[in-house]
Short mmCIF file of C-alpha atoms and ligand atoms in Angstrom, two decimals:
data_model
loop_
_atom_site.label_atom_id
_atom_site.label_comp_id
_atom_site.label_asym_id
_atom_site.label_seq_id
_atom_site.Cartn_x
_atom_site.Cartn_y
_atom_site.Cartn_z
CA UNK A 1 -19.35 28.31 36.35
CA UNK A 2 -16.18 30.08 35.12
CA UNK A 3 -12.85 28.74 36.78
CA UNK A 4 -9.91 30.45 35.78
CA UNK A 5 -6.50 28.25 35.32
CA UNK A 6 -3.03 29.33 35.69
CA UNK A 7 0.31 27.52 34.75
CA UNK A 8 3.61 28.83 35.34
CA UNK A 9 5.54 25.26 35.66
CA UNK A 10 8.15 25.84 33.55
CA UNK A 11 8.92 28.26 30.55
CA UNK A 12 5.49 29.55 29.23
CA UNK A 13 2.99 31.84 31.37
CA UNK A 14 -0.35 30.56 30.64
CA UNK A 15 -3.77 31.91 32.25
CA UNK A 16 -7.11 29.89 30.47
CA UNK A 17 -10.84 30.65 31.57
CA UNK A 18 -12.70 27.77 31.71
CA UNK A 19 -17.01 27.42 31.59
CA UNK A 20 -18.90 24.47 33.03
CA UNK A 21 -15.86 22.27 32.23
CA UNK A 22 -16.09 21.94 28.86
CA UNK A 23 -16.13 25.14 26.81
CA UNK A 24 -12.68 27.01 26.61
CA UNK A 25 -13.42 30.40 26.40
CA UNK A 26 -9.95 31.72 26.33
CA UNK A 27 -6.01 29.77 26.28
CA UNK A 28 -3.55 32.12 26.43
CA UNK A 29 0.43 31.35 26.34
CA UNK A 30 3.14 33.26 26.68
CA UNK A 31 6.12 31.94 25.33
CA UNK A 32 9.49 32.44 26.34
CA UNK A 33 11.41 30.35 23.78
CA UNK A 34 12.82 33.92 22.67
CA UNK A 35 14.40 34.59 26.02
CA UNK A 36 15.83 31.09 26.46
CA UNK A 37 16.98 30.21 22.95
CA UNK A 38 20.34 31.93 23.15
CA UNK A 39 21.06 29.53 25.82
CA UNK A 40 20.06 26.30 24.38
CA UNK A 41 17.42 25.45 27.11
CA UNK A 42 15.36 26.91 29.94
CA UNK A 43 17.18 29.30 32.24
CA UNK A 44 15.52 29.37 35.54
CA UNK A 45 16.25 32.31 36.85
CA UNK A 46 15.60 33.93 34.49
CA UNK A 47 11.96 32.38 33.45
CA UNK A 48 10.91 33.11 36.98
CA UNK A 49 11.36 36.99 36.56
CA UNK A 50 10.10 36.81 33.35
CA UNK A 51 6.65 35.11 35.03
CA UNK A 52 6.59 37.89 37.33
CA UNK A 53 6.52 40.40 34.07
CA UNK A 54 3.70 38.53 32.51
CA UNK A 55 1.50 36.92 35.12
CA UNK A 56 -0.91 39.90 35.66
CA UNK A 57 -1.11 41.02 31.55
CA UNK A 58 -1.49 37.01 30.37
CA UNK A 59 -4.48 36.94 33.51
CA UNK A 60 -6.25 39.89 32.13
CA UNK A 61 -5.70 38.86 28.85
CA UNK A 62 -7.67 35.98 29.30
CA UNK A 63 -10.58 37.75 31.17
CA UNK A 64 -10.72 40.04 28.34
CA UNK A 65 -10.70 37.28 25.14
CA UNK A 66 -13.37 35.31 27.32
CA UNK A 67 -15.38 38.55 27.36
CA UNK A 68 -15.88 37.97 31.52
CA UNK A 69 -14.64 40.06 34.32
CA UNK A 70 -13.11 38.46 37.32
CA UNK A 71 -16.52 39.11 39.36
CA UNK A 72 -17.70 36.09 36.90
CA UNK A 73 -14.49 33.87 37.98
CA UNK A 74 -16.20 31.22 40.76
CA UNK A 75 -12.57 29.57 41.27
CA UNK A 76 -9.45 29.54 40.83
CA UNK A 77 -7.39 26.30 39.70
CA UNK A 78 -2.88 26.57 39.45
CA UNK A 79 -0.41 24.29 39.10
CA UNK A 80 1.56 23.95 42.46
CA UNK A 81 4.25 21.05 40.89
CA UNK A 82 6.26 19.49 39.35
CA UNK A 83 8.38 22.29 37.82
CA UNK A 84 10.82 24.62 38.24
CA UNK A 85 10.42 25.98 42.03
CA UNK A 86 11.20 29.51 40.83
CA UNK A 87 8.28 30.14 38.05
CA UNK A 88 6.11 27.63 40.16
CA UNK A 89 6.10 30.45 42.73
CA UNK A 90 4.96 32.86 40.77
CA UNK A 91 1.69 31.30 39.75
CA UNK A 92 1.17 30.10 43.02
CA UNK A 93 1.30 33.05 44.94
CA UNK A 94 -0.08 35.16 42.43
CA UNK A 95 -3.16 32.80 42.39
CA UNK A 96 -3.20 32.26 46.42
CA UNK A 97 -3.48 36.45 46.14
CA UNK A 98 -6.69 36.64 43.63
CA UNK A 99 -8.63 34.03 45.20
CA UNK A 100 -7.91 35.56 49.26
CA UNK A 101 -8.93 39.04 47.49
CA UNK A 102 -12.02 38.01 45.94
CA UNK A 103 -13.47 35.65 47.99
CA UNK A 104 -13.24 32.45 46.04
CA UNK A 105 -12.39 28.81 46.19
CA UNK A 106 -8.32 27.90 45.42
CA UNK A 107 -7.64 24.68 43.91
CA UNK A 108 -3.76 23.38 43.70
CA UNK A 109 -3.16 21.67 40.77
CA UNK A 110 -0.73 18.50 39.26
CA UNK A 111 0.45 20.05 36.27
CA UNK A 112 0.76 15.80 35.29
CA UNK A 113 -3.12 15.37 35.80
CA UNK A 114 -3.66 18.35 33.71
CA UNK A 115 -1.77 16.78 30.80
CA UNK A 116 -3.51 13.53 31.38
CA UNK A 117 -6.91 15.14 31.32
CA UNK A 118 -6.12 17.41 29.11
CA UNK A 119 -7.87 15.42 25.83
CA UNK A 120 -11.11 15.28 27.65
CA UNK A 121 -11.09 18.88 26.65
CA UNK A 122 -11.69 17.77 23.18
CA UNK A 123 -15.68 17.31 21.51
CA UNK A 124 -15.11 13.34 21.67
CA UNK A 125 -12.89 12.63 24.76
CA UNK A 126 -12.49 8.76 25.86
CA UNK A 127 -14.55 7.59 28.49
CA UNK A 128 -12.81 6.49 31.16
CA UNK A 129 -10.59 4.00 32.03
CA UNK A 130 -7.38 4.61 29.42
CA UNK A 131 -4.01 4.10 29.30
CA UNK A 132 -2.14 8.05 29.35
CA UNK A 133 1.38 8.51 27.18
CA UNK A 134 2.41 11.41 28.89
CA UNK A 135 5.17 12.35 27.24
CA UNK A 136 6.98 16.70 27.27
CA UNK A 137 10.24 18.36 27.87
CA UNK A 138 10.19 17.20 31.61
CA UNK A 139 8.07 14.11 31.92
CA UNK A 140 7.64 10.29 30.08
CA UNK A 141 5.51 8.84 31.82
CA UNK A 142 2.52 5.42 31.74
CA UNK A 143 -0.80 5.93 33.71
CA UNK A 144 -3.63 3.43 34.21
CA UNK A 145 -6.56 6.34 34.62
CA UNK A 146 -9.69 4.65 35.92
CA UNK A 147 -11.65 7.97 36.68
CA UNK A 148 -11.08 11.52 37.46
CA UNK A 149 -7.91 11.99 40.51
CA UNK A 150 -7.59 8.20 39.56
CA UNK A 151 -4.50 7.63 38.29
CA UNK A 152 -1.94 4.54 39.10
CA UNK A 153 1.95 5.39 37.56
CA UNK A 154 2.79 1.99 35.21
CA UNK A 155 6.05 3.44 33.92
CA UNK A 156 8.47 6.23 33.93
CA UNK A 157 11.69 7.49 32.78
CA UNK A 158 15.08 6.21 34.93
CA UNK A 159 16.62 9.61 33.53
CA UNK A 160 16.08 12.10 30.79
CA UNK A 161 12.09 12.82 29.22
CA UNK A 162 11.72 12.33 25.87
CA UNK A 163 11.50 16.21 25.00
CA UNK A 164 14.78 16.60 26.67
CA UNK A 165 16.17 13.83 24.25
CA UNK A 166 14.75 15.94 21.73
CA UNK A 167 15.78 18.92 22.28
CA UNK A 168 19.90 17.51 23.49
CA UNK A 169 20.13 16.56 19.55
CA UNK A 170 18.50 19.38 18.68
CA UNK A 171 20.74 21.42 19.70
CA UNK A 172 24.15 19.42 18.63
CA UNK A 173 22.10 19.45 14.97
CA UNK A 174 22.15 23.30 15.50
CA UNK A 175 19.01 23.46 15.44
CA UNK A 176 17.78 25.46 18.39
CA UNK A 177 15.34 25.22 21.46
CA UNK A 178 13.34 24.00 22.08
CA UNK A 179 13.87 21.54 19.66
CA UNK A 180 11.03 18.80 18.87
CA UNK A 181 9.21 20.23 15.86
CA UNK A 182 12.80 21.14 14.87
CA UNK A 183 13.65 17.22 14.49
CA UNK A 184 10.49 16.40 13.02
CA UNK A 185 10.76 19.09 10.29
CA UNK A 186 14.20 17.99 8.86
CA UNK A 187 13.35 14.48 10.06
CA UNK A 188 10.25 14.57 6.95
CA UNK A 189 13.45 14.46 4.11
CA UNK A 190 15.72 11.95 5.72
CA UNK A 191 15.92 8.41 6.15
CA UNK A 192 14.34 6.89 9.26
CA UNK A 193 16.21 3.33 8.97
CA UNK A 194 19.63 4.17 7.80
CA UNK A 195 21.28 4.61 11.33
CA UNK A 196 20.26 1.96 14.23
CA UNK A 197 20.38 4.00 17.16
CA UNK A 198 19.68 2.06 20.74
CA UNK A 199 16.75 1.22 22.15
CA UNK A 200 16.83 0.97 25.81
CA UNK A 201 14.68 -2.27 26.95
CA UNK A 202 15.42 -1.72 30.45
CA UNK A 203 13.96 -5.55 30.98
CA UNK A 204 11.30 -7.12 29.07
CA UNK A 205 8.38 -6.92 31.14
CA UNK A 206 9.04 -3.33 32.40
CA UNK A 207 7.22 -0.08 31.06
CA UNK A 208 9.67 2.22 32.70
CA UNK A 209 11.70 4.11 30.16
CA UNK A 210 15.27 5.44 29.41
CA UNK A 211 16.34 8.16 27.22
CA UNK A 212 19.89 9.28 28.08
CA UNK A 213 21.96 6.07 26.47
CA UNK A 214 20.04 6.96 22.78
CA UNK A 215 20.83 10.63 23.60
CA UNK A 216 24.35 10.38 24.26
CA UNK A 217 24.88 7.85 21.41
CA UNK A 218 23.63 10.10 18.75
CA UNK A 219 25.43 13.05 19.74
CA UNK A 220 28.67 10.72 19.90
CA UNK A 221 27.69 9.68 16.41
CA UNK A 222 27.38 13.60 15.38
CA UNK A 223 30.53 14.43 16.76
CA UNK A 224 32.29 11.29 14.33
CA UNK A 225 30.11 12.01 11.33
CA UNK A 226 30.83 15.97 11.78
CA UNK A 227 34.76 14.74 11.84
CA UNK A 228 34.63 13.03 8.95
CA UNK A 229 33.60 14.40 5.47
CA UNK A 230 33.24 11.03 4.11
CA UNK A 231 30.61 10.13 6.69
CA UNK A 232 29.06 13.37 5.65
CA UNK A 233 28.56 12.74 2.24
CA UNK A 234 26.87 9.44 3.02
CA UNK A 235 24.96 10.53 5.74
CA UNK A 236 22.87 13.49 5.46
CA UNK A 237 22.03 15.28 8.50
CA UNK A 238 18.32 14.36 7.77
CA UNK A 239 18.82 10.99 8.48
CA UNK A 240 19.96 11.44 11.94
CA UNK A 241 17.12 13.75 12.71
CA UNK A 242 15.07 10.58 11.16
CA UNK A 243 16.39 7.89 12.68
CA UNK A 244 17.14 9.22 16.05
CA UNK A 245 13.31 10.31 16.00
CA UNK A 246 12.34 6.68 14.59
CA UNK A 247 13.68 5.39 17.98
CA UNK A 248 12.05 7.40 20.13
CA UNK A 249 8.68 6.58 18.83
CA UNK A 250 9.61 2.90 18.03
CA UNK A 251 10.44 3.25 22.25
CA UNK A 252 7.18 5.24 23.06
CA UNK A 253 5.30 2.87 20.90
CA UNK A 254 5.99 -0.81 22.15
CA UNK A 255 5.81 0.38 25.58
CA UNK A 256 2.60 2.05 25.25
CA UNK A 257 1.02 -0.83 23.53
CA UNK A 258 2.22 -2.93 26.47
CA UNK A 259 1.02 -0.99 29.08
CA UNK A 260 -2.83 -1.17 27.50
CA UNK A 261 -2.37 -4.79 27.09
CA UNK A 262 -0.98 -5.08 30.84
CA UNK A 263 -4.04 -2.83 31.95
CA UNK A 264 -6.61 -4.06 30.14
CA UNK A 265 -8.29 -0.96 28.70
CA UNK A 266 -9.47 -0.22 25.14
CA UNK A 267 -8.59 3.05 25.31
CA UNK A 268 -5.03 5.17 24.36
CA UNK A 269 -4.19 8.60 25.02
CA UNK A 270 -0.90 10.43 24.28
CA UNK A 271 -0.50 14.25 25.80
CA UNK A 272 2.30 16.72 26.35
CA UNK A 273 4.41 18.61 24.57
CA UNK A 274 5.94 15.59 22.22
CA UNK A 275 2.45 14.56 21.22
CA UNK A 276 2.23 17.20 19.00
CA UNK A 277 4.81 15.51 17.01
CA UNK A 278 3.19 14.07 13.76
CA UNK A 279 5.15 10.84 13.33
CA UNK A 280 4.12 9.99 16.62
CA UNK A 281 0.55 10.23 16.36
CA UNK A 282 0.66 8.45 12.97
CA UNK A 283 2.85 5.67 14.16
CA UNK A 284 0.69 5.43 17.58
CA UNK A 285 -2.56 5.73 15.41
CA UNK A 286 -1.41 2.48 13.27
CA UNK A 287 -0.49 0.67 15.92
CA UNK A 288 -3.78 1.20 17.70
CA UNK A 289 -5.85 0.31 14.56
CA UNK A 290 -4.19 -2.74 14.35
CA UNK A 291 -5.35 -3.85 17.37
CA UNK A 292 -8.95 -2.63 18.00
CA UNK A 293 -7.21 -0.17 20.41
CA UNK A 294 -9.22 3.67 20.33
CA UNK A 295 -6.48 6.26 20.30
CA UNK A 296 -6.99 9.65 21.52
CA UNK A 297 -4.93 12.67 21.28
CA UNK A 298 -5.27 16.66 22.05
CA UNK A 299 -4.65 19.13 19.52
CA UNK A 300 -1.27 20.49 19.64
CA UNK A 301 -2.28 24.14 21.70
CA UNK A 302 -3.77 21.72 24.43
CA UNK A 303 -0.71 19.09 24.16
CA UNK A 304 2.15 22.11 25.38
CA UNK A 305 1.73 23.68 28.49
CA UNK A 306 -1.88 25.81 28.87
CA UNK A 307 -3.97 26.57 31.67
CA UNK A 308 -7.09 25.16 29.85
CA UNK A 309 -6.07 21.97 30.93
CA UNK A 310 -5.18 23.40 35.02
CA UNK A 311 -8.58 24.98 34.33
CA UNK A 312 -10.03 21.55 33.43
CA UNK A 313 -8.26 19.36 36.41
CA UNK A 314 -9.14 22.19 38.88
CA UNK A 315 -12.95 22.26 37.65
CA UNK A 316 -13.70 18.62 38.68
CA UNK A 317 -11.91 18.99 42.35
CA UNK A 318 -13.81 22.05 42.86
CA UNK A 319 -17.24 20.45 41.98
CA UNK A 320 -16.06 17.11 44.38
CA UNK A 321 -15.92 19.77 47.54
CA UNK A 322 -12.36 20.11 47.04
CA UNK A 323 -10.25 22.88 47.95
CA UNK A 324 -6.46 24.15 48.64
CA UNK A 325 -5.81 26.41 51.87
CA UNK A 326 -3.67 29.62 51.72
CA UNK A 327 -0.70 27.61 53.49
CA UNK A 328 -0.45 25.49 50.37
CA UNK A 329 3.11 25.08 48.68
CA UNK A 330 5.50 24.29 45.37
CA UNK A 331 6.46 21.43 44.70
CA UNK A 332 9.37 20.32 42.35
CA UNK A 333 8.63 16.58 42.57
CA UNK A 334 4.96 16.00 42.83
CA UNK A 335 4.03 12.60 42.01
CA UNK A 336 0.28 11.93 40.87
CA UNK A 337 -0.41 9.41 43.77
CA UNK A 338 0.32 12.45 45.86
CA UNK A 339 -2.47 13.83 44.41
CA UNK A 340 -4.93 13.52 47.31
CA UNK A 341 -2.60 14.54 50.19
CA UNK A 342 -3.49 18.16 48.62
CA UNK A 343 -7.11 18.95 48.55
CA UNK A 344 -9.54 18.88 52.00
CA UNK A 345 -12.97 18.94 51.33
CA UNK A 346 -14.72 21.96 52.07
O1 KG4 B 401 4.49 19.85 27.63
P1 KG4 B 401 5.54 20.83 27.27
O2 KG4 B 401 5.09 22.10 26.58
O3 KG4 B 401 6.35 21.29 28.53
C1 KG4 B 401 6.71 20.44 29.58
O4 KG4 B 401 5.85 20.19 30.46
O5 KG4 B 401 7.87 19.97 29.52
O6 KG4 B 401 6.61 20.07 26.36
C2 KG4 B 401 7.72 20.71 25.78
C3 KG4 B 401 8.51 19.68 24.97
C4 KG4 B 401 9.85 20.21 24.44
O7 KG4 B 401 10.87 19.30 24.78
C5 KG4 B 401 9.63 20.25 22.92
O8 KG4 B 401 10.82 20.00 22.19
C6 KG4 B 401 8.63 19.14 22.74
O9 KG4 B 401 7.75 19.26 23.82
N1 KG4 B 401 7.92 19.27 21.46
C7 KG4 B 401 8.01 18.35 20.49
C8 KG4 B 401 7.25 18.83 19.39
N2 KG4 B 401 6.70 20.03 19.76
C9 KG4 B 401 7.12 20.28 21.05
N3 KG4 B 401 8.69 17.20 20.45
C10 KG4 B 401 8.62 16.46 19.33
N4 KG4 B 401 7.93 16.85 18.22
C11 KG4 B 401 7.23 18.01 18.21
N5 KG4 B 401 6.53 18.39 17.13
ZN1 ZN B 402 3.94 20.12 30.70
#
């Protein structure tokens, strides 16, 4: 069974074909870092016509690397929120469209469960339950996953994501957007302990996150040290990149650990966009060993936005009976609890 998967949640169109939910036969993104760079973040306006531009070409593209036409597609899986309302639309309608046309099942998808599944893509996926880092440019979030559409929120963020941290200092480095492998390039020849940058505890026994107090504070810090040339010569611009990463992990890190110790599981998973950051992985991969904890992560083309992952989430609802009607809608704020007030059964 082929289901085809469609993302348009935020800045990259991505169409994916999916077999018997497991074998990716095609992933394809288009990126519109290009478009938005100028600006220094996503424009919505504009990545909303720019969806409309590439829905149909990235769809057939994906048809054509999977060597399948769409009479082979049985379903059709999209991402219906969170995002940007705008390029949400897009995929939404254009998907609503294909499936009326041909005749086949629609399935409205939580972009959020397709980054938590989204390792179970891999040859050796975790068995169920785990503890999910979900962590990208719009989301930081803690699930308890217990099963497939099973997932209970432990934590979130009070304010920015960690990608959006990433990307604010980013940018005041000069660095561009989006700007997390950005950081962790220059962040490879600098010095990770030389600046202590804040890290927000919220309380003690809470796995809810904060992101905007470290954000602000560096870029306070870069406005001094660029003020100052000697600062500068002390302080290489390396070492921010460094130590401002070294905090978000350090962040990411203790909280995850606490949330598998507050669940119970044996099992870690990290996805989204910021898990394909290499520090991360290494620093969540030690801390894991260390305590009998198996750690789990996707590679990095399955971590950013794809519709392999929509493909994947919309594959198991469509084998449980479930379905979305034509009246379906966007959502901007989509909770995963929300998850079931979606799908009817068939
Ligand atoms: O999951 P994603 O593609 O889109 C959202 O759903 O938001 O995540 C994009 C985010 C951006 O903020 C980008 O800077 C960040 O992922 N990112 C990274 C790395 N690669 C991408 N952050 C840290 N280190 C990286 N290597
Ligand atoms: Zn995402």
């Amino acid at each position: 069974m082929n289901i085809l998967g469609i993302d348009t949640s935020c800045d990259d169109t991505s169409a994916a074909i999916l077999s018997d939910g497991g074998i990716v036969l095609s992933n394809v993104v288009n990126s519109q870092i290009k478009l938005h760079h100028p600006y220094g973040g996503v424009v919505p306006e504009l990545a909303s016509r720019e969806h409309i531009r590439n829905i149909s070409p990235v769809v057939n593209e994906s048809l054509s690397r999977a060597n399948i036409t769409i009479n082979e597609v049985a379903g059709i899986a999209v991402t219906s929120g969170p995002g940007l309302i705008g390029s949400l639309l897009v995929g939404l309608y254009y998907a609503k469209g294909l499936a009326l046309a041909r005749k086949i099942p629609l399935v409205a998808v939580n972009h959020l469960e397709g980054h938590i599944l989204s390792v179970l893509l891999e040859d050796r996926p975790p068995g169920f339950p785990f503890v999910a880092l979900t962590v990208s440019g719009g989301h930081t979030s803690l699930y308890h996953v217990t099963g497939q559409g099973e997932y209970r929120q432990m934590g979130q963020t009070l304010d920015d994501a960690a990608g959006e941290a990433f990307d604010k200092v980013a940018k005041v480095l000069g660095l561009g957007y989006p700007g997390g492998a950005g950081i962790l390039a220059m962040a490879l020849s600098g010095k990770k302990d030389l600046i202590d940058f804040p890290r927000a505890q919220i309380s003690a026994d809470s796995l809810d996150f904060s992101f905007s107090g470290l954000k602000t504070s560096v870029s306070l810090f870069i406005e001094k040290w660029k003020g100052s040339e000697r600062k500068q010569s002390e302080i290489k611009r390396e070492d921010i990149a460094a130590s401002f990463q070294e905090a978000v992990i350090d962040i990411l890190a203790q909280k995850s650990i606490k949330a598998v110790e507050k669940a119970g599981v044996n099992s870690m998973v990290v996805a989204g966009g910021v898990a394909c950051n290499k520090a991360l992985r290494l620093r969540l991969t030690e801390e894991t060993e260390k305590r009998g904890i198996a750690f789990y992560y996707p590679r990095p083309a399955y971590c950013t936005d794809n519709g392999a992952m929509i493909a994947l989430a919309g594959h198991y609802r469509i084998m449980r009976g479930e379905q979305s009607g034509q009246s379906e809608d966007v959502r901007s704020r989509f909770p995963v609890e929300d998850i079931k007030q979606i799908t009817t059964k068939k």
